[in-house]
Amino acid sequence: MKIDLQALRDLVVGDAQADRSIPPTGITARLTVFVSAAMATLAVFALALSLSAGRVADRWSEELAQAATLRLPASPIQADAMLSAAINVLDTTPGIASVHVLTAEEQRALLEPWFGADLPVETLPIPQLIEIVTDDEYDQAGLQARLEAEVPGAVLDDHTRWREPLIAAASRLRAMGAVVLLLIGAAVAAMITLAVQASLAANQRVIAVLRLVGATDIYIARAFVRRFTLRAIVGAVAGAFVGLIAVMLLPNGDVAGGFLTGLGFAGAQWLWPIVIPPLSGLVAFFATRTAALSRLKEQT
Amino acid sequence: MIELEQVAYGYAGTPLFSQLSLDLAEGSFHFLTGPSGAGKTTLMRLCYADLQADRGEVRLFGQNTRALDRDGVAMMRRRIGVVHQDCQFLDHLSIAENIALPLTVAGRADEVAGNLNELLDWVGLRAQANQLPPELSGGERQRAALARAVIMSPDVILADEPTGNVDWEMSQRLLTLLAELNRMGKAILIATHDLNMIRTVKGDVNARVLRLKDGELTHAGAEL
């Protein structure tokens, strides 16, 4: 799309006389501001959804990509020997940054949501879990082979099985947020187009007078463009503000990082909604200009 | 300045005229007469490119109107002042702003201050400058329309029944204003069916009378 810099300059600088040549309209103006505000609020929510999903996807991707879990078979007799052999394998394997053997308390905490707080972990044949943090030299296949040979029955889980679908879901959620933003932009453009066409139809006599005295299409269109663009921006500022307040009032994300409780913006992301009013203005500018020029051409 | 050559025009397949020719030269003064429905208003509209001829050629200041794009037509209209019987204004703007509209539309708003008061005095509307158009009488509106038509100092003035809604005294005043403009070198074309009005101008200007009837444009005899 070719951007008409002169038209943009006219929009910013304005032409008070051109603006005044079109009589003010009540209901169209209020509806444009209202719809623009509503769309801006929805855009803030969509932005929050998209950015939250992005954060979740990034966090899971970063944190879990360099982590694995080793599960030793539940064998009361050989437990210590297997643990010792596993630690030995891990200690002598390149690419293992750190190893953490989960304590009985930590394993109880993991099982607590399902079995309650008073589970006697010590008396049950529960597999021993070992958390592994890897680095760039990590060779998963090599470690797997060594464990099979030296710690039979040990299962190495690199989280791929459940990490990938979750990351894919978060990525899709992020893409969905972006699509919703695009749809909101298209809806604003459609609404502005309809409002402009209604306004042009209502002002046909005014346009006839302007043509009679030598007004060009761009002069007539400019009055509509500036008016509708400013209305869209004013509405979007109000709507974005309401949306931001609503997002701020959502519950904060906790340490567990639950997705829904973490919906919102983080850090510099709070600045993103600032772009919504100028974007609304840009959409309104092009929608009005296209609709007005097209309609004026038809009217001759 | 405005030339029509072998022009044909009709509505809904019914021809209004088929071979009409007219030449409005610089400084000329023409009356266009004819019965109602003969096509006087249509002919006027062809003269400022509000309509396109079905056949033939309409040239405004040497340019064929068919070759003009929409901006080109707008530019031509800045050189042609038009006054209608039911003069239309922007009702939300004052009379002064309406009269100044051609200048502001042309991006020459800085010239308004110099021309407007003089023009308001000329048409006797200084006291009504800040009133809205619906607050004015028919005669005042006609004079305002004339002032708007001439504020750009156009080369041609087309007036379609300019005295249709005003009393005799006011119509004489309007004609006097148009005659003054003609003496300044403007080409004038006035469509009217009022022959008495034409006779009163006799002596003031060297006007020709054209008669449009049955699709034919003829000179209506003697020079006035």
Short mmCIF file of C-alpha atoms in Angstrom, two decimals:
data_model
loop_
_atom_site.label_atom_id
_atom_site.label_comp_id
_atom_site.label_asym_id
_atom_site.label_seq_id
_atom_site.Cartn_x
_atom_site.Cartn_y
_atom_site.Cartn_z
CA MET A 1 0.00 0.00 0.00
CA LYS A 2 1.38 3.35 -1.05
CA ILE A 3 1.49 5.77 1.83
CA ASP A 4 0.51 9.29 0.84
CA LEU A 5 2.81 11.46 2.94
CA GLN A 6 1.04 14.65 1.89
CA ALA A 7 -2.26 13.19 3.06
CA LEU A 8 -0.70 12.16 6.36
CA ARG A 9 0.76 15.64 6.78
CA ASP A 10 -2.64 17.17 6.08
CA LEU A 11 -4.10 14.85 8.67
CA VAL A 12 -1.68 16.00 11.35
CA VAL A 13 -1.56 19.68 10.43
CA GLY A 14 -5.23 19.83 9.47
CA ASP A 15 -7.22 22.33 7.48
CA ALA A 16 -9.75 23.98 9.74
CA GLN A 17 -11.72 25.34 6.80
CA ALA A 18 -11.92 21.97 5.06
CA ASP A 19 -13.00 20.39 8.34
CA ARG A 20 -15.73 22.99 8.77
CA SER A 21 -17.10 22.53 5.28
CA ILE A 22 -18.77 19.31 6.37
CA PRO A 23 -21.42 19.85 9.04
CA PRO A 24 -20.93 18.05 12.33
CA THR A 25 -22.92 14.85 12.76
CA GLY A 26 -24.08 13.55 16.10
CA ILE A 27 -24.93 9.87 16.10
CA THR A 28 -22.30 8.79 13.54
CA ALA A 29 -19.59 10.52 15.56
CA ARG A 30 -20.64 8.94 18.84
CA LEU A 31 -20.97 5.47 17.28
CA THR A 32 -17.55 5.70 15.70
CA VAL A 33 -15.95 6.69 18.98
CA PHE A 34 -17.82 3.96 20.86
CA VAL A 35 -16.98 1.16 18.42
CA SER A 36 -13.37 2.27 18.24
CA ALA A 37 -13.18 2.24 22.04
CA ALA A 38 -14.77 -1.22 22.28
CA MET A 39 -12.40 -2.60 19.64
CA ALA A 40 -9.38 -1.08 21.38
CA THR A 41 -10.40 -2.75 24.66
CA LEU A 42 -10.71 -6.09 22.89
CA ALA A 43 -7.37 -5.46 21.21
CA VAL A 44 -5.73 -4.98 24.62
CA PHE A 45 -7.17 -8.32 25.76
CA ALA A 46 -6.03 -10.04 22.57
CA LEU A 47 -2.60 -8.51 22.98
CA ALA A 48 -2.42 -9.70 26.58
CA LEU A 49 -3.45 -13.20 25.50
CA SER A 50 -0.93 -13.28 22.70
CA LEU A 51 1.95 -11.95 24.78
CA SER A 52 1.12 -14.22 27.73
CA ALA A 53 1.04 -17.24 25.47
CA GLY A 54 4.35 -16.15 24.01
CA ARG A 55 5.88 -15.87 27.46
CA VAL A 56 4.65 -19.31 28.45
CA ALA A 57 5.95 -20.87 25.26
CA ASP A 58 9.33 -19.21 25.70
CA ARG A 59 9.60 -20.19 29.36
CA TRP A 60 8.71 -23.80 28.76
CA SER A 61 10.98 -23.93 25.79
CA GLU A 62 13.96 -22.45 27.62
CA GLU A 63 13.54 -24.11 31.01
CA LEU A 64 12.63 -27.59 29.91
CA ALA A 65 14.86 -27.86 26.88
CA GLN A 66 17.89 -28.14 29.14
CA ALA A 67 16.32 -30.40 31.73
CA ALA A 68 15.71 -34.15 31.97
CA THR A 69 14.50 -36.56 34.60
CA LEU A 70 16.03 -39.95 35.37
CA ARG A 71 13.69 -42.43 36.97
CA LEU A 72 15.18 -45.43 38.80
CA PRO A 73 13.04 -48.54 39.28
CA ALA A 74 11.34 -48.96 42.68
CA SER A 75 13.49 -51.72 44.16
CA PRO A 76 14.02 -51.60 47.94
CA ILE A 77 16.89 -54.07 47.76
CA GLN A 78 18.93 -52.55 44.97
CA ALA A 79 17.89 -48.92 45.43
CA ASP A 80 21.17 -47.68 46.88
CA ALA A 81 23.29 -49.60 44.38
CA MET A 82 21.27 -48.31 41.43
CA LEU A 83 21.38 -44.77 42.72
CA SER A 84 25.11 -44.98 43.17
CA ALA A 85 25.60 -46.42 39.67
CA ALA A 86 23.34 -43.79 38.14
CA ILE A 87 25.16 -40.93 39.89
CA ASN A 88 28.44 -42.40 38.72
CA VAL A 89 27.21 -42.53 35.11
CA LEU A 90 25.90 -38.98 35.29
CA ASP A 91 29.07 -37.64 36.91
CA THR A 92 31.21 -39.12 34.17
CA THR A 93 29.00 -38.12 31.27
CA PRO A 94 29.93 -34.93 29.37
CA GLY A 95 27.17 -32.31 29.09
CA ILE A 96 25.64 -32.85 32.53
CA ALA A 97 25.71 -29.49 34.29
CA SER A 98 24.13 -30.59 37.56
CA VAL A 99 22.34 -33.49 39.17
CA HIS A 100 19.80 -33.35 41.95
CA VAL A 101 18.46 -36.47 43.68
CA LEU A 102 14.95 -35.73 44.88
CA THR A 103 14.56 -36.20 48.64
CA ALA A 104 11.67 -38.09 50.23
CA GLU A 105 10.07 -34.74 51.14
CA GLU A 106 10.31 -33.49 47.57
CA GLN A 107 8.84 -36.72 46.20
CA ARG A 108 6.05 -36.50 48.80
CA ALA A 109 5.31 -32.94 47.66
CA LEU A 110 5.01 -34.17 44.09
CA LEU A 111 2.54 -36.88 45.11
CA GLU A 112 0.61 -34.76 47.57
CA PRO A 113 -1.97 -33.43 45.08
CA TRP A 114 -3.05 -37.02 44.34
CA PHE A 115 -2.55 -38.91 47.65
CA GLY A 116 -2.71 -36.26 50.34
CA ALA A 117 -0.15 -34.87 52.78
CA ASP A 118 0.24 -37.93 55.05
CA LEU A 119 1.51 -40.38 52.45
CA PRO A 120 4.22 -42.68 53.97
CA VAL A 121 6.62 -42.40 51.07
CA GLU A 122 9.36 -44.32 52.90
CA THR A 123 7.24 -47.49 53.14
CA LEU A 124 6.11 -47.51 49.51
CA PRO A 125 8.00 -48.78 46.47
CA ILE A 126 8.29 -45.44 44.77
CA PRO A 127 10.79 -44.89 41.97
CA GLN A 128 13.67 -42.59 42.78
CA LEU A 129 13.71 -39.42 40.65
CA ILE A 130 16.82 -37.52 39.69
CA GLU A 131 16.66 -34.07 38.12
CA ILE A 132 19.32 -33.43 35.52
CA VAL A 133 20.31 -30.06 34.08
CA THR A 134 22.23 -30.32 30.84
CA ASP A 135 24.40 -27.98 28.85
CA ASP A 136 25.32 -27.65 25.19
CA GLU A 137 27.58 -30.71 25.11
CA TYR A 138 24.78 -33.00 26.29
CA ASP A 139 24.48 -36.23 24.27
CA GLN A 140 21.11 -37.72 25.10
CA ALA A 141 21.58 -40.88 23.02
CA GLY A 142 24.99 -41.58 24.56
CA LEU A 143 23.67 -41.18 28.09
CA GLN A 144 20.70 -43.41 27.27
CA ALA A 145 23.05 -46.15 26.05
CA ARG A 146 25.29 -45.96 29.14
CA LEU A 147 22.29 -46.08 31.50
CA GLU A 148 20.87 -49.14 29.73
CA ALA A 149 24.19 -50.89 30.23
CA GLU A 150 25.00 -49.81 33.76
CA VAL A 151 21.61 -49.12 35.39
CA PRO A 152 19.12 -51.53 33.83
CA GLY A 153 15.51 -50.38 34.14
CA ALA A 154 16.38 -46.70 34.52
CA VAL A 155 14.24 -44.44 32.36
CA LEU A 156 15.62 -41.18 31.01
CA ASP A 157 12.87 -38.67 30.24
CA ASP A 158 13.92 -35.50 28.40
CA HIS A 159 10.34 -34.11 28.65
CA THR A 160 9.97 -34.00 24.88
CA ARG A 161 6.86 -36.13 24.99
CA TRP A 162 4.76 -33.56 26.89
CA ARG A 163 6.83 -30.43 26.37
CA GLU A 164 6.31 -30.25 22.61
CA PRO A 165 2.49 -30.36 22.61
CA LEU A 166 2.39 -27.72 25.36
CA ILE A 167 4.75 -25.42 23.47
CA ALA A 168 2.76 -26.01 20.29
CA ALA A 169 -0.44 -25.16 22.15
CA ALA A 170 1.07 -21.99 23.57
CA SER A 171 2.38 -21.02 20.14
CA ARG A 172 -1.05 -21.56 18.62
CA LEU A 173 -2.58 -19.47 21.36
CA ARG A 174 -0.11 -16.72 20.52
CA ALA A 175 -0.95 -16.97 16.83
CA MET A 176 -4.65 -16.92 17.69
CA GLY A 177 -4.12 -13.68 19.59
CA ALA A 178 -2.43 -12.19 16.54
CA VAL A 179 -5.29 -13.33 14.30
CA VAL A 180 -7.81 -11.80 16.72
CA LEU A 181 -5.85 -8.52 16.55
CA LEU A 182 -6.00 -8.61 12.75
CA LEU A 183 -9.73 -9.32 12.85
CA ILE A 184 -10.24 -6.41 15.20
CA GLY A 185 -8.34 -4.16 12.80
CA ALA A 186 -10.47 -5.41 9.90
CA ALA A 187 -13.65 -4.85 11.91
CA VAL A 188 -12.58 -1.28 12.68
CA ALA A 189 -11.88 -0.70 8.99
CA ALA A 190 -15.28 -2.15 8.01
CA MET A 191 -17.11 -0.11 10.61
CA ILE A 192 -15.36 3.10 9.56
CA THR A 193 -16.11 2.38 5.91
CA LEU A 194 -19.82 1.99 6.66
CA ALA A 195 -19.87 5.14 8.79
CA VAL A 196 -18.07 7.13 6.09
CA GLN A 197 -20.46 5.95 3.41
CA ALA A 198 -23.43 6.88 5.57
CA SER A 199 -21.91 10.27 6.24
CA LEU A 200 -21.20 10.87 2.54
CA ALA A 201 -24.76 9.92 1.64
CA ALA A 202 -26.12 12.25 4.30
CA ASN A 203 -23.97 15.11 3.02
CA GLN A 204 -24.67 14.78 -0.69
CA ARG A 205 -26.04 18.33 -0.96
CA VAL A 206 -22.99 19.72 0.81
CA ILE A 207 -20.73 17.78 -1.54
CA ALA A 208 -22.66 19.12 -4.55
CA VAL A 209 -22.04 22.69 -3.36
CA LEU A 210 -18.36 21.99 -2.80
CA ARG A 211 -18.03 20.51 -6.27
CA LEU A 212 -19.79 23.51 -7.77
CA VAL A 213 -17.18 25.87 -6.34
CA GLY A 214 -14.29 23.74 -7.59
CA ALA A 215 -13.47 21.40 -4.72
CA THR A 216 -11.39 18.40 -5.71
CA ASP A 217 -12.21 14.93 -4.43
CA ILE A 218 -9.20 14.98 -2.16
CA TYR A 219 -10.34 18.25 -0.57
CA ILE A 220 -13.77 16.79 0.19
CA ALA A 221 -12.32 13.46 1.32
CA ARG A 222 -9.84 15.21 3.61
CA ALA A 223 -12.59 16.62 5.80
CA PHE A 224 -14.02 13.13 6.30
CA VAL A 225 -10.62 11.48 6.72
CA ARG A 226 -9.48 13.85 9.43
CA ARG A 227 -12.79 13.68 11.26
CA PHE A 228 -13.08 9.88 11.30
CA THR A 229 -9.41 9.32 12.03
CA LEU A 230 -9.51 11.61 15.05
CA ARG A 231 -12.69 9.94 16.29
CA ALA A 232 -11.07 6.51 15.94
CA ILE A 233 -7.98 7.68 17.84
CA VAL A 234 -10.00 9.27 20.64
CA GLY A 235 -12.10 6.11 20.98
CA ALA A 236 -9.02 3.88 20.88
CA VAL A 237 -7.25 5.90 23.60
CA ALA A 238 -10.26 5.52 25.90
CA GLY A 239 -10.70 1.83 25.00
CA ALA A 240 -7.02 0.99 25.45
CA PHE A 241 -7.04 2.70 28.84
CA VAL A 242 -10.07 0.69 29.96
CA GLY A 243 -8.46 -2.48 28.65
CA LEU A 244 -5.23 -1.78 30.53
CA ILE A 245 -7.10 -1.18 33.77
CA ALA A 246 -9.02 -4.44 33.28
CA VAL A 247 -5.79 -6.38 32.65
CA MET A 248 -4.18 -4.78 35.69
CA LEU A 249 -7.09 -5.98 37.81
CA LEU A 250 -6.58 -9.61 36.73
CA PRO A 251 -4.94 -11.87 39.36
CA ASN A 252 -1.14 -11.80 39.30
CA GLY A 253 0.84 -14.79 38.10
CA ASP A 254 2.39 -16.72 41.01
CA VAL A 255 5.63 -18.67 41.25
CA ALA A 256 3.94 -21.72 39.79
CA GLY A 257 3.29 -19.64 36.69
CA GLY A 258 -0.17 -20.91 36.00
CA PHE A 259 -1.12 -19.75 32.55
CA LEU A 260 -4.47 -18.20 33.35
CA THR A 261 -3.23 -16.46 36.46
CA GLY A 262 -0.35 -15.08 34.42
CA LEU A 263 -2.57 -13.51 31.72
CA GLY A 264 -1.44 -9.96 31.15
CA PHE A 265 1.71 -8.03 30.42
CA ALA A 266 5.16 -8.28 31.96
CA GLY A 267 7.79 -5.58 32.13
CA ALA A 268 8.13 -3.58 28.93
CA GLN A 269 5.14 -5.41 27.48
CA TRP A 270 2.94 -2.92 29.33
CA LEU A 271 4.00 -0.41 26.69
CA TRP A 272 2.51 -2.44 23.85
CA PRO A 273 -1.07 -1.14 24.27
CA ILE A 274 0.28 2.35 23.54
CA VAL A 275 0.52 1.39 19.87
CA ILE A 276 -3.21 0.57 19.67
CA PRO A 277 -4.51 4.19 19.30
CA PRO A 278 -2.06 5.17 16.54
CA LEU A 279 -2.72 1.86 14.78
CA SER A 280 -6.47 2.49 15.03
CA GLY A 281 -5.87 5.92 13.60
CA LEU A 282 -3.87 4.47 10.73
CA VAL A 283 -6.57 1.89 9.96
CA ALA A 284 -9.23 4.63 10.13
CA PHE A 285 -7.14 6.92 7.92
CA PHE A 286 -6.81 4.42 5.10
CA ALA A 287 -10.36 3.07 5.47
CA THR A 288 -11.87 6.56 5.36
CA ARG A 289 -9.69 7.74 2.52
CA THR A 290 -10.40 4.66 0.41
CA ALA A 291 -14.15 4.72 1.13
CA ALA A 292 -14.49 8.46 0.61
CA LEU A 293 -12.55 8.62 -2.65
CA SER A 294 -14.33 5.55 -3.99
CA ARG A 295 -17.76 6.91 -3.07
CA LEU A 296 -17.01 10.37 -4.43
CA LYS A 297 -16.00 8.79 -7.71
CA GLU A 298 -19.29 6.89 -7.85
CA GLN A 299 -21.30 10.01 -7.12
CA THR A 300 -20.20 11.79 -10.28
CA MET B 1 -13.67 30.38 -23.58
CA ILE B 2 -16.53 27.90 -23.66
CA GLU B 3 -17.27 26.21 -26.95
CA LEU B 4 -19.92 23.64 -27.74
CA GLU B 5 -19.60 21.97 -31.11
CA GLN B 6 -22.28 19.74 -32.59
CA VAL B 7 -23.26 18.66 -29.10
CA ALA B 8 -25.97 16.07 -28.53
CA TYR B 9 -27.57 15.29 -25.20
CA GLY B 10 -30.65 13.42 -24.07
CA TYR B 11 -32.29 11.90 -21.04
CA ALA B 12 -33.23 8.21 -20.91
CA GLY B 13 -32.85 7.78 -24.64
CA THR B 14 -34.91 10.85 -25.53
CA PRO B 15 -32.73 13.40 -27.28
CA LEU B 16 -32.96 16.96 -25.97
CA PHE B 17 -30.75 18.38 -28.67
CA SER B 18 -28.61 16.73 -31.29
CA GLN B 19 -26.40 19.26 -33.04
CA LEU B 20 -26.01 22.22 -30.79
CA SER B 21 -23.15 24.67 -31.16
CA LEU B 22 -22.27 27.69 -29.03
CA ASP B 23 -19.25 29.89 -28.51
CA LEU B 24 -18.93 32.05 -25.42
CA ALA B 25 -16.07 34.40 -26.21
CA GLU B 26 -14.19 36.61 -23.78
CA GLY B 27 -16.24 39.66 -22.78
CA SER B 28 -19.42 38.38 -24.45
CA PHE B 29 -22.88 38.70 -22.93
CA HIS B 30 -25.55 36.17 -23.86
CA PHE B 31 -29.08 35.59 -22.78
CA LEU B 32 -30.40 32.08 -23.23
CA THR B 33 -34.16 31.93 -23.59
CA GLY B 34 -36.64 29.27 -24.43
CA PRO B 35 -39.70 27.53 -23.07
CA SER B 36 -39.57 25.43 -19.93
CA GLY B 37 -38.12 21.99 -20.62
CA ALA B 38 -36.25 23.16 -23.71
CA GLY B 39 -32.94 22.28 -22.10
CA LYS B 40 -31.59 25.62 -20.86
CA THR B 41 -30.39 24.20 -17.55
CA THR B 42 -28.94 21.14 -19.30
CA LEU B 43 -27.04 23.42 -21.66
CA MET B 44 -25.71 25.40 -18.70
CA ARG B 45 -24.61 22.20 -16.96
CA LEU B 46 -22.77 21.10 -20.08
CA CYS B 47 -21.01 24.46 -20.00
CA TYR B 48 -19.43 23.78 -16.61
CA ALA B 49 -18.86 20.06 -17.16
CA ASP B 50 -21.52 18.96 -14.74
CA LEU B 51 -22.79 16.79 -17.61
CA GLN B 52 -20.91 15.13 -20.42
CA ALA B 53 -22.27 15.42 -23.93
CA ASP B 54 -23.51 12.23 -25.58
CA ARG B 55 -21.89 13.34 -28.82
CA GLY B 56 -19.97 16.32 -30.05
CA GLU B 57 -17.38 18.32 -28.18
CA VAL B 58 -17.48 20.70 -25.24
CA ARG B 59 -14.31 22.72 -24.80
CA LEU B 60 -13.61 24.74 -21.69
CA PHE B 61 -10.75 27.18 -22.17
CA GLY B 62 -9.55 25.11 -25.09
CA GLN B 63 -9.71 21.74 -23.35
CA ASN B 64 -12.13 19.01 -24.33
CA THR B 65 -14.13 18.10 -21.23
CA ARG B 66 -13.90 14.41 -22.14
CA ALA B 67 -10.14 14.60 -21.67
CA LEU B 68 -10.45 16.15 -18.23
CA ASP B 69 -10.12 14.00 -15.17
CA ARG B 70 -12.09 14.79 -12.03
CA ASP B 71 -9.46 17.17 -10.70
CA GLY B 72 -9.30 18.80 -14.11
CA VAL B 73 -13.04 19.49 -14.00
CA ALA B 74 -12.65 20.97 -10.50
CA MET B 75 -9.90 23.26 -11.76
CA MET B 76 -12.07 24.42 -14.67
CA ARG B 77 -14.91 25.23 -12.30
CA ARG B 78 -12.63 27.61 -10.46
CA ARG B 79 -12.62 29.67 -13.66
CA ILE B 80 -16.39 29.54 -14.07
CA GLY B 81 -18.79 31.20 -11.64
CA VAL B 82 -22.19 29.54 -11.47
CA VAL B 83 -25.41 31.02 -10.06
CA HIS B 84 -28.52 28.87 -9.79
CA GLN B 85 -32.12 29.91 -9.29
CA ASP B 86 -32.31 27.80 -6.12
CA CYS B 87 -28.88 28.78 -4.95
CA GLN B 88 -27.41 26.19 -2.63
CA PHE B 89 -25.25 27.07 0.34
CA LEU B 90 -23.64 25.25 3.23
CA ASP B 91 -26.29 26.06 5.79
CA HIS B 92 -23.99 25.57 8.79
CA LEU B 93 -21.57 28.24 7.58
CA SER B 94 -22.15 32.00 7.68
CA ILE B 95 -22.87 33.92 4.49
CA ALA B 96 -19.37 35.39 4.61
CA GLU B 97 -17.84 31.90 4.84
CA ASN B 98 -20.09 30.67 2.02
CA ILE B 99 -19.07 33.53 -0.23
CA ALA B 100 -15.41 32.85 0.58
CA LEU B 101 -15.81 29.10 -0.03
CA PRO B 102 -14.31 29.04 -3.56
CA LEU B 103 -11.15 30.72 -2.27
CA THR B 104 -10.79 28.40 0.72
CA VAL B 105 -11.45 25.36 -1.46
CA ALA B 106 -8.75 26.54 -3.85
CA GLY B 107 -6.27 26.90 -0.98
CA ARG B 108 -6.28 30.68 -1.29
CA ALA B 109 -7.79 31.45 2.09
CA ASP B 110 -5.21 34.19 2.63
CA GLU B 111 -6.96 36.21 -0.11
CA VAL B 112 -10.30 36.14 1.68
CA ALA B 113 -9.60 39.11 3.93
CA GLY B 114 -8.77 41.38 1.02
CA ASN B 115 -11.71 40.44 -1.21
CA LEU B 116 -14.58 39.57 1.05
CA ASN B 117 -15.54 42.93 2.54
CA GLU B 118 -15.34 44.65 -0.81
CA LEU B 119 -17.56 41.97 -2.31
CA LEU B 120 -20.04 42.10 0.57
CA ASP B 121 -20.34 45.86 0.03
CA TRP B 122 -20.76 45.35 -3.72
CA VAL B 123 -23.74 43.02 -3.24
CA GLY B 124 -25.01 44.94 -0.21
CA LEU B 125 -24.68 42.11 2.28
CA ARG B 126 -22.15 43.54 4.74
CA ALA B 127 -24.75 43.62 7.52
CA GLN B 128 -25.74 39.98 6.88
CA ALA B 129 -22.18 38.65 6.73
CA ASN B 130 -22.44 36.58 9.88
CA GLN B 131 -25.94 35.29 9.31
CA LEU B 132 -26.64 31.76 8.22
CA PRO B 133 -28.09 31.19 4.71
CA PRO B 134 -31.55 30.08 5.93
CA GLU B 135 -31.87 33.44 7.69
CA LEU B 136 -31.61 35.38 4.41
CA SER B 137 -34.37 36.41 1.99
CA GLY B 138 -34.50 35.08 -1.59
CA GLY B 139 -32.95 38.23 -3.00
CA GLU B 140 -30.19 38.26 -0.44
CA ARG B 141 -29.42 34.64 -1.20
CA GLN B 142 -29.26 35.41 -4.94
CA ARG B 143 -26.83 38.25 -4.29
CA ALA B 144 -24.77 36.04 -2.01
CA ALA B 145 -24.69 33.37 -4.73
CA LEU B 146 -23.50 35.97 -7.21
CA ALA B 147 -20.81 37.14 -4.81
CA ARG B 148 -19.68 33.54 -4.34
CA ALA B 149 -19.62 33.06 -8.10
CA VAL B 150 -17.32 36.01 -8.69
CA ILE B 151 -14.99 35.91 -5.68
CA MET B 152 -12.43 33.89 -7.66
CA SER B 153 -12.61 36.47 -10.43
CA PRO B 154 -13.71 33.81 -12.93
CA ASP B 155 -13.48 34.27 -16.67
CA VAL B 156 -17.06 33.15 -17.28
CA ILE B 157 -20.25 33.56 -15.24
CA LEU B 158 -23.18 31.25 -15.89
CA ALA B 159 -26.43 32.29 -14.28
CA ASP B 160 -29.44 30.00 -14.49
CA GLU B 161 -32.64 32.00 -13.87
CA PRO B 162 -30.82 34.22 -11.37
CA THR B 163 -33.82 36.49 -10.93
CA GLY B 164 -36.43 33.76 -10.70
CA ASN B 165 -37.06 34.11 -6.99
CA VAL B 166 -36.66 37.84 -6.52
CA ASP B 167 -38.79 40.91 -7.09
CA TRP B 168 -38.36 43.31 -10.00
CA GLU B 169 -36.20 45.77 -8.15
CA MET B 170 -33.85 43.06 -6.96
CA SER B 171 -33.67 41.48 -10.40
CA GLN B 172 -32.61 44.86 -11.82
CA ARG B 173 -29.94 45.15 -9.20
CA LEU B 174 -28.61 41.68 -9.99
CA LEU B 175 -28.56 42.44 -13.71
CA THR B 176 -26.69 45.65 -13.03
CA LEU B 177 -24.10 43.67 -11.09
CA LEU B 178 -23.74 41.19 -13.95
CA ALA B 179 -23.42 44.03 -16.46
CA GLU B 180 -20.63 45.51 -14.31
CA LEU B 181 -18.83 42.20 -14.40
CA ASN B 182 -19.22 42.05 -18.18
CA ARG B 183 -17.63 45.48 -18.50
CA MET B 184 -14.71 44.04 -16.55
CA GLY B 185 -14.23 41.51 -19.37
CA LYS B 186 -16.10 38.53 -17.99
CA ALA B 187 -18.16 36.40 -20.37
CA ILE B 188 -21.74 36.16 -19.14
CA LEU B 189 -24.45 33.65 -20.01
CA ILE B 190 -27.84 34.12 -18.37
CA ALA B 191 -30.58 31.58 -18.84
CA THR B 192 -33.99 33.18 -18.45
CA HIS B 193 -37.48 33.11 -19.85
CA ASP B 194 -38.15 36.69 -18.73
CA LEU B 195 -37.98 38.83 -21.88
CA ASN B 196 -38.82 42.01 -19.93
CA MET B 197 -35.67 41.54 -17.94
CA ILE B 198 -33.68 41.23 -21.18
CA ARG B 199 -35.12 44.46 -22.55
CA THR B 200 -34.17 46.43 -19.45
CA VAL B 201 -30.51 45.63 -19.95
CA LYS B 202 -30.63 47.14 -23.42
CA GLY B 203 -28.20 49.97 -23.60
CA ASP B 204 -26.11 48.79 -20.69
CA VAL B 205 -24.42 45.89 -22.46
CA ASN B 206 -23.95 44.51 -25.93
CA ALA B 207 -25.91 41.35 -25.34
CA ARG B 208 -27.02 38.66 -27.75
CA VAL B 209 -30.13 36.61 -27.20
CA LEU B 210 -30.12 32.91 -27.94
CA ARG B 211 -33.29 30.92 -28.17
CA LEU B 212 -33.36 27.20 -27.40
CA LYS B 213 -36.42 25.45 -28.75
CA ASP B 214 -37.07 21.98 -30.15
CA GLY B 215 -33.42 21.12 -29.82
CA GLU B 216 -32.30 24.07 -31.93
CA LEU B 217 -30.27 27.01 -30.71
CA THR B 218 -30.94 30.13 -32.75
CA HIS B 219 -30.22 33.80 -32.46
CA ALA B 220 -33.39 35.47 -31.36
CA GLY B 221 -33.10 38.26 -33.81
CA ALA B 222 -31.83 41.74 -33.19
CA GLU B 223 -29.03 42.73 -30.92
CA LEU B 224 -30.37 44.35 -27.81
#
